Short mmCIF file of C-alpha atoms in Angstrom, two decimals:
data_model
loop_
_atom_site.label_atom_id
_atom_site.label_comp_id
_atom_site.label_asym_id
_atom_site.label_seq_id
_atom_site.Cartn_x
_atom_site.Cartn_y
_atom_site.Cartn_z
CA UNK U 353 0.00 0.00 0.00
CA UNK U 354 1.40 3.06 -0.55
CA UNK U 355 2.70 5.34 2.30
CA UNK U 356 2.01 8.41 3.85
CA UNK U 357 3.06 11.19 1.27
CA UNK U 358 4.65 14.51 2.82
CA UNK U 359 5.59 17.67 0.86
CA UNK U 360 8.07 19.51 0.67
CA UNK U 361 10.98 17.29 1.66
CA UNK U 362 13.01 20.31 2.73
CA UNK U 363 12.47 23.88 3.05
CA UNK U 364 14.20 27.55 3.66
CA UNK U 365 12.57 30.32 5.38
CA UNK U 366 13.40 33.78 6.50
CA UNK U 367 11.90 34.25 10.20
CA UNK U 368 9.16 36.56 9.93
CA UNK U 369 8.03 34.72 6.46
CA UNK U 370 4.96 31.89 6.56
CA UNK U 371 5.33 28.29 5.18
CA UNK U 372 2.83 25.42 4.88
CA UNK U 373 3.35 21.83 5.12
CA UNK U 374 0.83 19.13 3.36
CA UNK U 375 0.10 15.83 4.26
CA UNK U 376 -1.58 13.17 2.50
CA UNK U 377 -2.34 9.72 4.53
CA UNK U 378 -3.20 6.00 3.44
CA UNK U 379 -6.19 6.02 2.07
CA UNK U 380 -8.72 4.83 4.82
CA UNK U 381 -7.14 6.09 8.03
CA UNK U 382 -8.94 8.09 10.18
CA UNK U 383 -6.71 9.34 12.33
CA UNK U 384 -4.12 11.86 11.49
CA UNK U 385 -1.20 13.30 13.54
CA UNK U 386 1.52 16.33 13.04
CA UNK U 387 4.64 16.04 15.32
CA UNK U 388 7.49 18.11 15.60
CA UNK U 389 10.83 17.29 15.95
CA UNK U 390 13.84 19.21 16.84
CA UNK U 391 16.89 17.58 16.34
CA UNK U 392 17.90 15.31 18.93
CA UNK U 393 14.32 15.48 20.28
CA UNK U 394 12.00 12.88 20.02
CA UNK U 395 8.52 13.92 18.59
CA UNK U 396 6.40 16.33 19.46
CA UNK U 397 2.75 16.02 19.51
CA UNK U 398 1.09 19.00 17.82
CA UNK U 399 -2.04 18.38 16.86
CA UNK U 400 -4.43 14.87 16.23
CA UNK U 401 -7.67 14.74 13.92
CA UNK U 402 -9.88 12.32 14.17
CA UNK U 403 -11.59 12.18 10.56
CA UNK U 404 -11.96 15.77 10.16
CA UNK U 405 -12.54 17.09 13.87
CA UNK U 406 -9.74 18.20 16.10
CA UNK U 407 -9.01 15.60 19.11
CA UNK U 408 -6.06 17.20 20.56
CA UNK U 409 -4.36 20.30 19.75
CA UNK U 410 -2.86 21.24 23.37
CA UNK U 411 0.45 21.50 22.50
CA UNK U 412 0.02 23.33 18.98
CA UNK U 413 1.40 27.17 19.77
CA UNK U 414 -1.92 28.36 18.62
CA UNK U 415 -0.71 32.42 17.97
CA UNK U 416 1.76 31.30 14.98
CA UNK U 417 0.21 27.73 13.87
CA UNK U 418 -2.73 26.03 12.34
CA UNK U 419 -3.79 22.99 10.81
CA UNK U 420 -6.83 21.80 8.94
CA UNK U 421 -7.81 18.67 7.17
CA UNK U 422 -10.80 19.49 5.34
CA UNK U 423 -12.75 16.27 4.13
CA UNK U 424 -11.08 14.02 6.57
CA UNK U 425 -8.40 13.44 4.18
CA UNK U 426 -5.09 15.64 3.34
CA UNK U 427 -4.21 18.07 6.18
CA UNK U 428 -1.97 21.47 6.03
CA UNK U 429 -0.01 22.70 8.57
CA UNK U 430 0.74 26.18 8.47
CA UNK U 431 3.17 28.61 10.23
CA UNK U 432 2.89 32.40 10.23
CA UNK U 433 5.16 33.74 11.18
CA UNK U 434 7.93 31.41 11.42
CA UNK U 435 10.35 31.78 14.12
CA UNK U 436 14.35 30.70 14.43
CA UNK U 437 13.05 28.13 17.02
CA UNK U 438 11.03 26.67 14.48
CA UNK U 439 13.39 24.97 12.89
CA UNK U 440 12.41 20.92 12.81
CA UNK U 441 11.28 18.06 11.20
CA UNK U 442 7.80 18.23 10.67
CA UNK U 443 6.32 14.61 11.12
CA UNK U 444 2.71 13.44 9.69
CA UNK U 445 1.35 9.84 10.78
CA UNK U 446 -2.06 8.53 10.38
CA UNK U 447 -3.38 5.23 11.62
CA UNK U 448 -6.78 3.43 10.92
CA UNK U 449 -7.84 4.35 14.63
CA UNK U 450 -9.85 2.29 17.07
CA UNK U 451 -9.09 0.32 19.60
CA UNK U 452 -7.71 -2.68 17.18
CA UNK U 453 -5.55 -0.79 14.77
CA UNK U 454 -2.67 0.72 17.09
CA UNK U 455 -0.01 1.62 14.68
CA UNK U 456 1.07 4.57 13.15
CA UNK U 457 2.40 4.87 9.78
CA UNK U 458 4.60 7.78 9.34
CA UNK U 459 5.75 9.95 6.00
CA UNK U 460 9.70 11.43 5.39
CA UNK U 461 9.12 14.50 6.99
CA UNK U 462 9.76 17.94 6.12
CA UNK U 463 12.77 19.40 7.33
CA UNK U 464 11.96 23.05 7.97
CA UNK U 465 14.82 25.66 8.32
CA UNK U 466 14.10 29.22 9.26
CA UNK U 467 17.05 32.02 8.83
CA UNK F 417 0.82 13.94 33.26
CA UNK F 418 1.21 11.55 30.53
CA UNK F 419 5.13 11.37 30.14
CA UNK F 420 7.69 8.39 28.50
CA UNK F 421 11.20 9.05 29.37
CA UNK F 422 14.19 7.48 28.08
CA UNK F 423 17.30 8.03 30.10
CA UNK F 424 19.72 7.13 27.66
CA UNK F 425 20.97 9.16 24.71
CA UNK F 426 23.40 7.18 23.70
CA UNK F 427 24.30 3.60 23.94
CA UNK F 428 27.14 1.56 22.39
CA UNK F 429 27.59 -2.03 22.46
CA UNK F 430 29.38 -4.50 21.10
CA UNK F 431 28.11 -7.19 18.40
CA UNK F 432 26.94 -10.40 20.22
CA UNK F 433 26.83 -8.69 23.56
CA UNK F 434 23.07 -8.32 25.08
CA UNK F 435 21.18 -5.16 24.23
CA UNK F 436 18.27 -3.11 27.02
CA UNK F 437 17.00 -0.58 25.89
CA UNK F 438 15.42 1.35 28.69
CA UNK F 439 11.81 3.06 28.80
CA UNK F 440 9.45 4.23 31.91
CA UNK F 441 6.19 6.11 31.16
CA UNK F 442 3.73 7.79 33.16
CA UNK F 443 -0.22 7.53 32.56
CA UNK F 444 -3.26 7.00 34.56
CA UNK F 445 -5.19 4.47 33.09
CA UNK F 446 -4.39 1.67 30.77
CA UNK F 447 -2.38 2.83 28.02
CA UNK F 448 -0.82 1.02 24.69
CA UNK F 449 2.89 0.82 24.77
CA UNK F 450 5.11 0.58 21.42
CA UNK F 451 8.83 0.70 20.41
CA UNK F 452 9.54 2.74 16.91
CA UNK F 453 12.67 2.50 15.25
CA UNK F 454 14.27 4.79 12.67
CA UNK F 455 16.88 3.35 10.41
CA UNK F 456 19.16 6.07 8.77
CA UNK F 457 18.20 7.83 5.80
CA UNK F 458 14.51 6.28 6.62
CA UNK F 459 11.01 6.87 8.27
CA UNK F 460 9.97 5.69 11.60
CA UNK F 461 8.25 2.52 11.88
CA UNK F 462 6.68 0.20 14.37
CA UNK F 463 9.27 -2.34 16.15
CA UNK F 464 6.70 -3.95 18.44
CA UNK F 465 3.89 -3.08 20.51
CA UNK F 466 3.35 -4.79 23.81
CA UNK F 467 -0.09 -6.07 23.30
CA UNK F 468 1.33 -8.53 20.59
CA UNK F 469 4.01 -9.93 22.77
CA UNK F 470 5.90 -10.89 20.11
CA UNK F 471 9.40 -10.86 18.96
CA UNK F 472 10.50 -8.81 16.26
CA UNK F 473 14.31 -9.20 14.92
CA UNK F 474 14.93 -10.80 18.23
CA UNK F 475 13.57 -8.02 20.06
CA UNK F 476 11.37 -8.24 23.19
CA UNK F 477 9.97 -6.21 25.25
CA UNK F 478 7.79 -6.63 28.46
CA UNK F 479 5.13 -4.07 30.41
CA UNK F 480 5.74 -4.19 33.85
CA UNK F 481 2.95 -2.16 35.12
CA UNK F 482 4.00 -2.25 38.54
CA UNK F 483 7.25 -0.28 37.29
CA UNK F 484 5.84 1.62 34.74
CA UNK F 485 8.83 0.02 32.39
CA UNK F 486 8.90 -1.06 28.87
CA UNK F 487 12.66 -1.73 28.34
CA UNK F 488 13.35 -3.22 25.25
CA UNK F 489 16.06 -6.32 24.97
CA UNK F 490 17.97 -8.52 22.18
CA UNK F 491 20.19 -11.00 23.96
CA UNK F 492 22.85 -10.63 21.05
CA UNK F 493 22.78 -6.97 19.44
CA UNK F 494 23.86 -6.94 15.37
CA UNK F 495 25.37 -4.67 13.77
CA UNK F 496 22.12 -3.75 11.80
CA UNK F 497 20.40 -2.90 14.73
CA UNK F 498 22.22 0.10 14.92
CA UNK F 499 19.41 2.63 14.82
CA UNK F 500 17.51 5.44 16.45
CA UNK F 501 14.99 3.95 19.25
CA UNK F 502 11.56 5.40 20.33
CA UNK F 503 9.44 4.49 22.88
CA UNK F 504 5.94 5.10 22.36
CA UNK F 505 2.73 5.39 24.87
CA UNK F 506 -0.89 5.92 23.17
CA UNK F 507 -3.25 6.14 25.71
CA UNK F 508 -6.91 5.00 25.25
CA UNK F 509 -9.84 7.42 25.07
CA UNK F 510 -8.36 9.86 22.39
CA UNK F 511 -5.58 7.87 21.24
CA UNK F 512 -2.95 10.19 21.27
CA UNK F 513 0.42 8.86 20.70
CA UNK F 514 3.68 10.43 22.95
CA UNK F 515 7.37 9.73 22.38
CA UNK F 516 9.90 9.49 24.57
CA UNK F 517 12.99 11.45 23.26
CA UNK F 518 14.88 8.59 21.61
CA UNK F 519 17.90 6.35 22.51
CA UNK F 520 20.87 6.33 19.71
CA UNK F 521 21.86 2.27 19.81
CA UNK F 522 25.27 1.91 17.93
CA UNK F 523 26.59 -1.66 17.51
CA UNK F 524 30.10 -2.05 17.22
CA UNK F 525 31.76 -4.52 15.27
#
């Protein structure tokens, strides 16, 4: 099956400038999940949908970032505007959800660099 | 608080010597627990999850509930297990999936 699909791979910002980030999951799963990661940092939960609806955003700085995945499928994460401590690879996972179907599957990332 | 905490950044052993990879984790109720691993150059993927109690490339790992541990072992680390580790808690209700911050295994030849 194919994987989940992440673009760009890498990008350069200037702080002060915006950048988005899109995800697109395996077909099918419900659940969808952005984490950060700074570098040698494990990942950071920003923010979970459940089909379309937000389950947990608590840890998404909410003044600079935003996400949306309209129609339950693809998602966009957005910055604006980016910060030096910004810098990170930006993780999207999605998993079929439920009790039964635990795992996450996760994309490459997008490495995020802001100047 | 729900928390997973790896103390080790680091850790280097030889190849053939026996490999624990420590993990503790804090959550009140009855949460999942997983091990990720990241190979270089690719994305993270499942290891093993504890409900499956299985092994995976001679991996094992055990929830001790009592301890709130999930240490993961290989009696005789190879070299191509050299990898980053994550330990992984998803608690029930909501589903949300924390990471601990990672332990760098490097097997030496």
């Amino acid at each position: 099956e194919a994987g989940v699909a992440q673009s760009p791979r890498y990008k350069i910002i200037e702080k002060r400038q915006s950048v988005a980030f899109w995800c697109n999951p395996i077909s099918g799963h419900a659940t969808l999940y952005w984490y950060q990661q700074i570098l040698g940092q494990g990942p950071k939960l920003l923010i979970q949908f459940q089909n379309n609806g937000v389950v947990d955003d608590s840890q998404l700085p909410k003044d600079r970032f935003s996400a949306e995945r309209l129609k339950g499928v693809d998602s966009t994460l957005k910055i604006q505007p980016a910060k030096l401590e910004d810098s990170a690879v930006y993780l999207c996972a999605s998993s079929l959800g439920g009790i039964q179907n635990t795992e996450a599957f996760f994309g490459q990332g997008t490495r995020l660099t802001v100047v | 608080a729900q928390r997973v905490t790896q103390p080790e950044k680091l850790l280097s052993v030889f190849k053939g010597a026996p490999v624990e990879l420590k993990c503790n984790y804090s959550y009140s109720g009855s949460p999942e627990l997983f091990w990720y691993v990241q190979y270089s150059r690719q994305r993270l993927q499942l290891l093993l999850r504890h409900i499956s109690r299985e092994s995976i490339k001679g991996f094992t790992a055990d929830l001790n509930k009592g301890e709130t541990s999930f240490h993961l072992k290989k009696p005789f680390a190879q070299e191509e297990d050299s990898a980053m580790y994550y330990c992984a808690l998803r608690g029930s209700g909501t589903y949300k999936y924390i990471f601990g911050t990672g332990t760098r295994l490097k097997v030496l030849a």
